[in-house]
Structure formats: C-alpha cells, structure tokens
C-alpha cells in the first residue's frame, strides 16, 4: 500500500492565502459601505465570522475522518497480510 501524496506547491498555498485575504477585504469594505446602522452591520459581521468558523471546523472534521479511515484500512491490511503469511507458512509444511 503506497500512502505517498503530493504536497501543495508554495504557489498554490500563496494563492489560497491571497484569495482569502482579498475576499475578506472585499467583504469588510462592502459591509462598511452598506447603508445600515451599526447594529445591522454587527449582526452581519457576526454571521460572517460564524460561517467562516464553521466552514473551517467542518473541513477539518471531514479531513480527520478521512485520515482515520485511511489509518484503519492500513491496520486492517497489515492484519490481513500477517494472516496470509501465517497461512502460507502452514501450507508449506
């Protein structure tokens, strides 16, 4: 079983950070210029922050679940391989 994977390039990581920063700036500027009182802007800002937080949480949760499944499969594969080796040794006698 080959668990090698390719890491993201530094260009992609930089692009991701720049994209997030640009989106956050544009959202903040739009919220600032919106014709609402401070209460309305505060409510929208809290909603935006909670949406970003929950997006990060669900992404991390899904990734962690996928990685744990991969580890469980790796352990099961090792057990199966060990059983096959023991079985083959028993048939050789």
PDB file of N, CA and C in Angstrom:
ATOM      1  N   UNK A   1       0.850  -1.172   0.000  1.00  0.00           N
ATOM      2  CA  UNK A   1       0.000   0.000   0.000  1.00  0.00           C
ATOM      3  C   UNK A   1       0.894   1.234   0.000  1.00  0.00           C
ATOM      4  N   UNK A   2       0.717   2.120  -0.951  1.00  0.00           N
ATOM      5  CA  UNK A   2       1.535   3.309  -1.074  1.00  0.00           C
ATOM      6  C   UNK A   2       0.743   4.516  -0.587  1.00  0.00           C
ATOM      7  N   UNK A   3       1.186   5.099   0.529  1.00  0.00           N
ATOM      8  CA  UNK A   3       0.474   6.232   1.108  1.00  0.00           C
ATOM      9  C   UNK A   3       1.117   7.566   0.756  1.00  0.00           C
ATOM     10  N   UNK A   4       1.967   7.584  -0.243  1.00  0.00           N
ATOM     11  CA  UNK A   4       2.603   8.844  -0.606  1.00  0.00           C
ATOM     12  C   UNK A   4       1.574   9.769  -1.239  1.00  0.00           C
ATOM     13  N   UNK A   5       1.723  11.023  -0.976  1.00  0.00           N
ATOM     14  CA  UNK A   5       0.837  12.009  -1.557  1.00  0.00           C
ATOM     15  C   UNK A   5       1.655  13.258  -1.858  1.00  0.00           C
ATOM     16  N   UNK A   6       1.171  14.018  -2.790  1.00  0.00           N
ATOM     17  CA  UNK A   6       1.895  15.210  -3.216  1.00  0.00           C
ATOM     18  C   UNK A   6       1.426  16.402  -2.398  1.00  0.00           C
ATOM     19  N   UNK A   7       2.380  17.112  -1.818  1.00  0.00           N
ATOM     20  CA  UNK A   7       2.046  18.311  -1.055  1.00  0.00           C
ATOM     21  C   UNK A   7       1.696  19.428  -2.027  1.00  0.00           C
ATOM     22  N   UNK A   8       0.937  20.387  -1.533  1.00  0.00           N
ATOM     23  CA  UNK A   8       0.591  21.537  -2.364  1.00  0.00           C
ATOM     24  C   UNK A   8       1.834  22.378  -2.617  1.00  0.00           C
ATOM     25  N   UNK A   9       1.908  22.956  -3.797  1.00  0.00           N
ATOM     26  CA  UNK A   9       3.052  23.807  -4.122  1.00  0.00           C
ATOM     27  C   UNK A   9       2.949  25.117  -3.349  1.00  0.00           C
ATOM     28  N   UNK A  10       4.078  25.779  -3.190  1.00  0.00           N
ATOM     29  CA  UNK A  10       4.081  27.058  -2.467  1.00  0.00           C
ATOM     30  C   UNK A  10       3.262  28.097  -3.231  1.00  0.00           C
ATOM     31  N   UNK A  11       3.198  27.987  -4.540  1.00  0.00           N
ATOM     32  CA  UNK A  11       2.380  28.915  -5.335  1.00  0.00           C
ATOM     33  C   UNK A  11       0.897  28.745  -5.004  1.00  0.00           C
ATOM     34  N   UNK A  12       0.461  27.498  -4.884  1.00  0.00           N
ATOM     35  CA  UNK A  12      -0.950  27.243  -4.563  1.00  0.00           C
ATOM     36  C   UNK A  12      -1.284  27.740  -3.159  1.00  0.00           C
ATOM     37  N   UNK A  13      -0.390  27.507  -2.208  1.00  0.00           N
ATOM     38  CA  UNK A  13      -0.622  27.969  -0.840  1.00  0.00           C
ATOM     39  C   UNK A  13      -0.693  29.492  -0.815  1.00  0.00           C
ATOM     40  N   UNK A  14       0.228  30.146  -1.514  1.00  0.00           N
ATOM     41  CA  UNK A  14       0.214  31.619  -1.586  1.00  0.00           C
ATOM     42  C   UNK A  14      -1.076  32.111  -2.227  1.00  0.00           C
ATOM     43  N   UNK A  15      -1.477  31.470  -3.320  1.00  0.00           N
ATOM     44  CA  UNK A  15      -2.726  31.850  -3.986  1.00  0.00           C
ATOM     45  C   UNK A  15      -3.914  31.715  -3.041  1.00  0.00           C
ATOM     46  N   UNK A  16      -3.930  30.643  -2.260  1.00  0.00           N
ATOM     47  CA  UNK A  16      -5.033  30.433  -1.318  1.00  0.00           C
ATOM     48  C   UNK A  16      -5.091  31.531  -0.266  1.00  0.00           C
ATOM     49  N   UNK A  17      -3.932  31.880   0.298  1.00  0.00           N
ATOM     50  CA  UNK A  17      -3.899  32.959   1.298  1.00  0.00           C
ATOM     51  C   UNK A  17      -4.301  34.302   0.690  1.00  0.00           C
ATOM     52  N   UNK A  18      -3.790  34.588  -0.497  1.00  0.00           N
ATOM     53  CA  UNK A  18      -4.130  35.855  -1.152  1.00  0.00           C
ATOM     54  C   UNK A  18      -5.612  35.913  -1.480  1.00  0.00           C
ATOM     55  N   UNK A  19      -6.177  34.808  -1.957  1.00  0.00           N
ATOM     56  CA  UNK A  19      -7.608  34.760  -2.267  1.00  0.00           C
ATOM     57  C   UNK A  19      -8.448  34.985  -1.019  1.00  0.00           C
ATOM     58  N   UNK A  20      -8.065  34.338   0.084  1.00  0.00           N
ATOM     59  CA  UNK A  20      -8.813  34.527   1.328  1.00  0.00           C
ATOM     60  C   UNK A  20      -8.707  35.973   1.798  1.00  0.00           C
ATOM     61  N   UNK A  21      -7.505  36.531   1.763  1.00  0.00           N
ATOM     62  CA  UNK A  21      -7.311  37.923   2.187  1.00  0.00           C
ATOM     63  C   UNK A  21      -8.101  38.902   1.332  1.00  0.00           C
ATOM     64  N   UNK A  22      -8.104  38.675   0.022  1.00  0.00           N
ATOM     65  CA  UNK A  22      -8.853  39.543  -0.889  1.00  0.00           C
ATOM     66  C   UNK A  22     -10.352  39.449  -0.615  1.00  0.00           C
ATOM     67  N   UNK A  23     -10.843  38.230  -0.448  1.00  0.00           N
ATOM     68  CA  UNK A  23     -12.270  38.055  -0.166  1.00  0.00           C
ATOM     69  C   UNK A  23     -12.651  38.706   1.164  1.00  0.00           C
ATOM     70  N   UNK A  24     -11.807  38.539   2.182  1.00  0.00           N
ATOM     71  CA  UNK A  24     -12.091  39.143   3.489  1.00  0.00           C
ATOM     72  C   UNK A  24     -12.082  40.668   3.386  1.00  0.00           C
ATOM     73  N   UNK A  25     -11.120  41.221   2.660  1.00  0.00           N
ATOM     74  CA  UNK A  25     -11.061  42.678   2.484  1.00  0.00           C
ATOM     75  C   UNK A  25     -12.293  43.189   1.748  1.00  0.00           C
ATOM     76  N   UNK A  26     -12.663  42.527   0.659  1.00  0.00           N
ATOM     77  CA  UNK A  26     -13.826  42.967  -0.119  1.00  0.00           C
ATOM     78  C   UNK A  26     -15.105  42.862   0.706  1.00  0.00           C
ATOM     79  N   UNK A  27     -15.228  41.819   1.487  1.00  0.00           N
ATOM     80  CA  UNK A  27     -16.402  41.651   2.331  1.00  0.00           C
ATOM     81  C   UNK A  27     -16.459  42.725   3.410  1.00  0.00           C
ATOM     82  N   UNK A  28     -15.314  43.010   4.025  1.00  0.00           N
ATOM     83  CA  UNK A  28     -15.249  44.054   5.059  1.00  0.00           C
ATOM     84  C   UNK A  28     -15.577  45.420   4.463  1.00  0.00           C
ATOM     85  N   UNK A  29     -15.019  45.715   3.297  1.00  0.00           N
ATOM     86  CA  UNK A  29     -15.295  47.010   2.646  1.00  0.00           C
ATOM     87  C   UNK A  29     -16.771  47.122   2.290  1.00  0.00           C
ATOM     88  N   UNK A  30     -17.339  46.047   1.753  1.00  0.00           N
ATOM     89  CA  UNK A  30     -18.758  46.072   1.408  1.00  0.00           C
ATOM     90  C   UNK A  30     -19.640  46.235   2.635  1.00  0.00           C
ATOM     91  N   UNK A  31     -19.271  45.574   3.719  1.00  0.00           N
ATOM     92  CA  UNK A  31     -20.037  45.694   4.960  1.00  0.00           C
ATOM     93  C   UNK A  31     -19.941  47.114   5.520  1.00  0.00           C
ATOM     94  N   UNK A  32     -18.753  47.702   5.428  1.00  0.00           N
ATOM     95  CA  UNK A  32     -18.546  49.069   5.923  1.00  0.00           C
ATOM     96  C   UNK A  32     -19.375  50.076   5.126  1.00  0.00           C
ATOM     97  N   UNK A  33     -19.455  49.895   3.821  1.00  0.00           N
ATOM     98  CA  UNK A  33     -20.164  50.844   2.959  1.00  0.00           C
ATOM     99  C   UNK A  33     -21.662  50.593   2.881  1.00  0.00           C
ATOM    100  N   UNK A  34     -22.119  49.492   3.446  1.00  0.00           N
ATOM    101  CA  UNK A  34     -23.532  49.153   3.391  1.00  0.00           C
ATOM    102  C   UNK A  34     -24.354  50.183   4.174  1.00  0.00           C
ATOM    103  N   UNK A  35     -25.489  50.605   3.625  1.00  0.00           N
ATOM    104  CA  UNK A  35     -26.291  51.630   4.306  1.00  0.00           C
ATOM    105  C   UNK A  35     -27.133  51.050   5.457  1.00  0.00           C
ATOM    106  N   UNK A  36     -26.446  50.568   6.479  1.00  0.00           N
ATOM    107  CA  UNK A  36     -27.110  50.013   7.660  1.00  0.00           C
ATOM    108  C   UNK A  36     -26.560  50.703   8.905  1.00  0.00           C
ATOM    109  N   UNK A  37     -27.331  50.628   9.975  1.00  0.00           N
ATOM    110  CA  UNK A  37     -26.809  51.161  11.230  1.00  0.00           C
ATOM    111  C   UNK A  37     -25.794  50.172  11.815  1.00  0.00           C
ATOM    112  N   UNK A  38     -25.153  50.547  12.904  1.00  0.00           N
ATOM    113  CA  UNK A  38     -24.092  49.735  13.488  1.00  0.00           C
ATOM    114  C   UNK A  38     -24.604  48.364  13.936  1.00  0.00           C
ATOM    115  N   UNK A  39     -25.846  48.305  14.431  1.00  0.00           N
ATOM    116  CA  UNK A  39     -26.410  47.033  14.878  1.00  0.00           C
ATOM    117  C   UNK A  39     -26.540  46.049  13.718  1.00  0.00           C
ATOM    118  N   UNK A  40     -27.022  46.521  12.593  1.00  0.00           N
ATOM    119  CA  UNK A  40     -27.183  45.658  11.416  1.00  0.00           C
ATOM    120  C   UNK A  40     -25.846  45.173  10.899  1.00  0.00           C
ATOM    121  N   UNK A  41     -24.862  46.069  10.847  1.00  0.00           N
ATOM    122  CA  UNK A  41     -23.525  45.683  10.396  1.00  0.00           C
ATOM    123  C   UNK A  41     -22.893  44.681  11.364  1.00  0.00           C
ATOM    124  N   UNK A  42     -23.102  44.892  12.659  1.00  0.00           N
ATOM    125  CA  UNK A  42     -22.568  43.966  13.662  1.00  0.00           C
ATOM    126  C   UNK A  42     -23.184  42.585  13.538  1.00  0.00           C
ATOM    127  N   UNK A  43     -24.495  42.551  13.289  1.00  0.00           N
ATOM    128  CA  UNK A  43     -25.177  41.267  13.123  1.00  0.00           C
ATOM    129  C   UNK A  43     -24.632  40.522  11.907  1.00  0.00           C
ATOM    130  N   UNK A  44     -24.487  41.229  10.796  1.00  0.00           N
ATOM    131  CA  UNK A  44     -23.945  40.597   9.596  1.00  0.00           C
ATOM    132  C   UNK A  44     -22.497  40.148   9.807  1.00  0.00           C
ATOM    133  N   UNK A  45     -21.697  40.953  10.489  1.00  0.00           N
ATOM    134  CA  UNK A  45     -20.298  40.593  10.750  1.00  0.00           C
ATOM    135  C   UNK A  45     -20.220  39.322  11.606  1.00  0.00           C
ATOM    136  N   UNK A  46     -21.072  39.225  12.637  1.00  0.00           N
ATOM    137  CA  UNK A  46     -21.083  38.013  13.465  1.00  0.00           C
ATOM    138  C   UNK A  46     -21.484  36.792  12.643  1.00  0.00           C
ATOM    139  N   UNK A  47     -22.474  36.945  11.786  1.00  0.00           N
ATOM    140  CA  UNK A  47     -22.906  35.834  10.940  1.00  0.00           C
ATOM    141  C   UNK A  47     -21.797  35.385   9.996  1.00  0.00           C
ATOM    142  N   UNK A  48     -21.083  36.348   9.431  1.00  0.00           N
ATOM    143  CA  UNK A  48     -19.978  36.023   8.518  1.00  0.00           C
ATOM    144  C   UNK A  48     -18.875  35.293   9.267  1.00  0.00           C
ATOM    145  N   UNK A  49     -18.502  35.787  10.436  1.00  0.00           N
ATOM    146  CA  UNK A  49     -17.447  35.140  11.222  1.00  0.00           C
ATOM    147  C   UNK A  49     -17.837  33.716  11.635  1.00  0.00           C
ATOM    148  N   UNK A  50     -19.084  33.534  12.030  1.00  0.00           N
ATOM    149  CA  UNK A  50     -19.541  32.191  12.404  1.00  0.00           C
ATOM    150  C   UNK A  50     -19.547  31.257  11.199  1.00  0.00           C
ATOM    151  N   UNK A  51     -19.914  31.773  10.025  1.00  0.00           N
ATOM    152  CA  UNK A  51     -19.917  30.953   8.823  1.00  0.00           C
ATOM    153  C   UNK A  51     -18.503  30.512   8.466  1.00  0.00           C
ATOM    154  N   UNK A  52     -17.541  31.421   8.560  1.00  0.00           N
ATOM    155  CA  UNK A  52     -16.145  31.069   8.284  1.00  0.00           C
ATOM    156  C   UNK A  52     -15.658  30.044   9.304  1.00  0.00           C
ATOM    157  N   UNK A  53     -15.963  30.260  10.588  1.00  0.00           N
ATOM    158  CA  UNK A  53     -15.530  29.341  11.637  1.00  0.00           C
ATOM    159  C   UNK A  53     -16.103  27.943  11.426  1.00  0.00           C
ATOM    160  N   UNK A  54     -17.382  27.844  11.129  1.00  0.00           N
ATOM    161  CA  UNK A  54     -17.986  26.530  10.949  1.00  0.00           C
ATOM    162  C   UNK A  54     -17.489  25.858   9.668  1.00  0.00           C
ATOM    163  N   UNK A  55     -17.163  26.652   8.643  1.00  0.00           N
ATOM    164  CA  UNK A  55     -16.590  26.085   7.420  1.00  0.00           C
ATOM    165  C   UNK A  55     -15.235  25.449   7.711  1.00  0.00           C
ATOM    166  N   UNK A  56     -14.404  26.144   8.477  1.00  0.00           N
ATOM    167  CA  UNK A  56     -13.100  25.592   8.858  1.00  0.00           C
ATOM    168  C   UNK A  56     -13.291  24.336   9.706  1.00  0.00           C
ATOM    169  N   UNK A  57     -14.214  24.371  10.653  1.00  0.00           N
ATOM    170  CA  UNK A  57     -14.461  23.209  11.522  1.00  0.00           C
ATOM    171  C   UNK A  57     -14.930  21.988  10.734  1.00  0.00           C
ATOM    172  N   UNK A  58     -15.862  22.182   9.821  1.00  0.00           N
ATOM    173  CA  UNK A  58     -16.380  21.025   9.081  1.00  0.00           C
ATOM    174  C   UNK A  58     -15.321  20.493   8.122  1.00  0.00           C
ATOM    175  N   UNK A  59     -14.513  21.379   7.543  1.00  0.00           N
ATOM    176  CA  UNK A  59     -13.429  20.924   6.668  1.00  0.00           C
ATOM    177  C   UNK A  59     -12.432  20.085   7.442  1.00  0.00           C
ATOM    178  N   UNK A  60     -12.047  20.544   8.620  1.00  0.00           N
ATOM    179  CA  UNK A  60     -11.101  19.803   9.460  1.00  0.00           C
ATOM    180  C   UNK A  60     -11.696  18.467   9.888  1.00  0.00           C
ATOM    181  N   UNK A  61     -12.965  18.463  10.257  1.00  0.00           N
ATOM    182  CA  UNK A  61     -13.624  17.231  10.684  1.00  0.00           C
ATOM    183  C   UNK A  61     -13.658  16.206   9.556  1.00  0.00           C
ATOM    184  N   UNK A  62     -14.019  16.636   8.357  1.00  0.00           N
ATOM    185  CA  UNK A  62     -14.060  15.719   7.215  1.00  0.00           C
ATOM    186  C   UNK A  62     -12.670  15.184   6.897  1.00  0.00           C
ATOM    187  N   UNK A  63     -11.652  16.036   6.953  1.00  0.00           N
ATOM    188  CA  UNK A  63     -10.281  15.584   6.681  1.00  0.00           C
ATOM    189  C   UNK A  63      -9.821  14.594   7.742  1.00  0.00           C
ATOM    190  N   UNK A  64     -10.101  14.897   9.014  1.00  0.00           N
ATOM    191  CA  UNK A  64      -9.708  13.987  10.095  1.00  0.00           C
ATOM    192  C   UNK A  64     -10.393  12.631   9.961  1.00  0.00           C
ATOM    193  N   UNK A  65     -11.673  12.630   9.587  1.00  0.00           N
ATOM    194  CA  UNK A  65     -12.386  11.365   9.391  1.00  0.00           C
ATOM    195  C   UNK A  65     -11.769  10.569   8.244  1.00  0.00           C
ATOM    196  N   UNK A  66     -11.419  11.237   7.161  1.00  0.00           N
ATOM    197  CA  UNK A  66     -10.805  10.544   6.027  1.00  0.00           C
ATOM    198  C   UNK A  66      -9.450   9.970   6.412  1.00  0.00           C
ATOM    199  N   UNK A  67      -8.654  10.722   7.174  1.00  0.00           N
ATOM    200  CA  UNK A  67      -7.347  10.230   7.596  1.00  0.00           C
ATOM    201  C   UNK A  67      -7.467   9.061   8.562  1.00  0.00           C
ATOM    202  N   UNK A  68      -8.462   9.088   9.458  1.00  0.00           N
ATOM    203  CA  UNK A  68      -8.631   7.971  10.387  1.00  0.00           C
ATOM    204  C   UNK A  68      -9.088   6.723   9.634  1.00  0.00           C
ATOM    205  N   UNK A  69      -9.937   6.892   8.628  1.00  0.00           N
ATOM    206  CA  UNK A  69     -10.352   5.745   7.812  1.00  0.00           C
ATOM    207  C   UNK A  69      -9.158   5.148   7.092  1.00  0.00           C
ATOM    208  N   UNK A  70      -8.268   6.009   6.593  1.00  0.00           N
ATOM    209  CA  UNK A  70      -7.081   5.530   5.897  1.00  0.00           C
ATOM    210  C   UNK A  70      -6.194   4.736   6.856  1.00  0.00           C
ATOM    211  N   UNK A  71      -6.057   5.218   8.099  1.00  0.00           N
ATOM    212  CA  UNK A  71      -5.258   4.511   9.097  1.00  0.00           C
ATOM    213  C   UNK A  71      -5.884   3.164   9.445  1.00  0.00           C
ATOM    214  N   UNK A  72      -7.197   3.135   9.607  1.00  0.00           N
ATOM    215  CA  UNK A  72      -7.893   1.884   9.927  1.00  0.00           C
ATOM    216  C   UNK A  72      -7.709   0.879   8.795  1.00  0.00           C
ATOM    217  N   UNK A  73      -7.835   1.344   7.531  1.00  0.00           N
ATOM    218  CA  UNK A  73      -7.624   0.443   6.388  1.00  0.00           C
ATOM    219  C   UNK A  73      -6.197  -0.085   6.373  1.00  0.00           C
ATOM    220  N   UNK A  74      -5.244   0.762   6.708  1.00  0.00           N
ATOM    221  CA  UNK A  74      -3.839   0.341   6.714  1.00  0.00           C
ATOM    222  C   UNK A  74      -3.616  -0.740   7.775  1.00  0.00           C
ATOM    223  N   UNK A  75      -4.205  -0.556   8.950  1.00  0.00           N
ATOM    224  CA  UNK A  75      -4.084  -1.557  10.017  1.00  0.00           C
ATOM    225  C   UNK A  75      -4.745  -2.863   9.592  1.00  0.00           C
ATOM    226  N   UNK A  76      -5.937  -2.775   8.996  1.00  0.00           N
ATOM    227  CA  UNK A  76      -6.626  -3.984   8.544  1.00  0.00           C
ATOM    228  C   UNK A  76      -5.826  -4.699   7.453  1.00  0.00           C
ATOM    229  N   UNK A  77      -5.209  -3.934   6.550  1.00  0.00           N
ATOM    230  CA  UNK A  77      -4.381  -4.543   5.505  1.00  0.00           C
ATOM    231  C   UNK A  77      -3.185  -5.269   6.112  1.00  0.00           C
ATOM    232  N   UNK A  78      -2.576  -4.676   7.145  1.00  0.00           N
ATOM    233  CA  UNK A  78      -1.428  -5.314   7.796  1.00  0.00           C
ATOM    234  C   UNK A  78      -1.862  -6.610   8.484  1.00  0.00           C
ATOM    235  N   UNK A  79      -3.027  -6.600   9.126  1.00  0.00           N
ATOM    236  CA  UNK A  79      -3.532  -7.817   9.773  1.00  0.00           C
ATOM    237  C   UNK A  79      -3.813  -8.896   8.743  1.00  0.00           C
ATOM    238  N   UNK A  80      -4.420  -8.511   7.634  1.00  0.00           N
ATOM    239  CA  UNK A  80      -4.722  -9.475   6.576  1.00  0.00           C
ATOM    240  C   UNK A  80      -3.443 -10.060   6.000  1.00  0.00           C
ATOM    241  N   UNK A  81      -2.450  -9.200   5.778  1.00  0.00           N
ATOM    242  CA  UNK A  81      -1.179  -9.678   5.243  1.00  0.00           C
ATOM    243  C   UNK A  81      -0.505 -10.643   6.213  1.00  0.00           C
ATOM    244  N   UNK A  82      -0.581 -10.335   7.500  1.00  0.00           N
ATOM    245  CA  UNK A  82       0.011 -11.224   8.506  1.00  0.00           C
ATOM    246  C   UNK A  82      -0.697 -12.577   8.507  1.00  0.00           C
ATOM    247  N   UNK A  83      -2.027 -12.562   8.417  1.00  0.00           N
ATOM    248  CA  UNK A  83      -2.777 -13.818   8.363  1.00  0.00           C
ATOM    249  C   UNK A  83      -2.405 -14.633   7.133  1.00  0.00           C
ATOM    250  N   UNK A  84      -2.251 -13.968   5.990  1.00  0.00           N
ATOM    251  CA  UNK A  84      -1.882 -14.680   4.767  1.00  0.00           C
ATOM    252  C   UNK A  84      -0.489 -15.279   4.864  1.00  0.00           C
ATOM    253  N   UNK A  85       0.434 -14.550   5.462  1.00  0.00           N
ATOM    254  CA  UNK A  85       1.795 -15.069   5.634  1.00  0.00           C
ATOM    255  C   UNK A  85       1.765 -16.289   6.548  1.00  0.00           C
ATOM    256  N   UNK A  86       1.037 -16.209   7.654  1.00  0.00           N
ATOM    257  CA  UNK A  86       0.927 -17.347   8.571  1.00  0.00           C
ATOM    258  C   UNK A  86       0.251 -18.535   7.888  1.00  0.00           C
ATOM    259  N   UNK A  87      -0.766 -18.269   7.086  1.00  0.00           N
ATOM    260  CA  UNK A  87      -1.464 -19.336   6.370  1.00  0.00           C
ATOM    261  C   UNK A  87      -0.531 -20.019   5.372  1.00  0.00           C
ATOM    262  N   UNK A  88       0.224 -19.224   4.637  1.00  0.00           N
ATOM    263  CA  UNK A  88       1.162 -19.786   3.650  1.00  0.00           C
ATOM    264  C   UNK A  88       2.256 -20.607   4.328  1.00  0.00           C
ATOM    265  N   UNK A  89       2.701 -20.170   5.485  1.00  0.00           N
ATOM    266  CA  UNK A  89       3.704 -20.945   6.222  1.00  0.00           C
ATOM    267  C   UNK A  89       3.136 -22.290   6.651  1.00  0.00           C
ATOM    268  N   UNK A  90       1.878 -22.299   7.038  1.00  0.00           N
ATOM    269  CA  UNK A  90       1.243 -23.543   7.468  1.00  0.00           C
ATOM    270  C   UNK A  90       1.054 -24.511   6.327  1.00  0.00           C
ATOM    271  N   UNK A  91       0.833 -24.006   5.114  1.00  0.00           N
ATOM    272  CA  UNK A  91       0.638 -24.873   3.941  1.00  0.00           C
ATOM    273  C   UNK A  91       1.945 -25.405   3.392  1.00  0.00           C
ATOM    274  N   UNK A  92       3.062 -24.772   3.716  1.00  0.00           N
ATOM    275  CA  UNK A  92       4.350 -25.227   3.197  1.00  0.00           C
ATOM    276  C   UNK A  92       4.831 -26.507   3.887  1.00  0.00           C
ATOM    277  N   UNK A  93       4.361 -26.758   5.077  1.00  0.00           N
ATOM    278  CA  UNK A  93       4.813 -27.964   5.830  1.00  0.00           C
ATOM    279  C   UNK A  93       4.194 -29.203   5.328  1.00  0.00           C
TER     280      UNK A  93
END
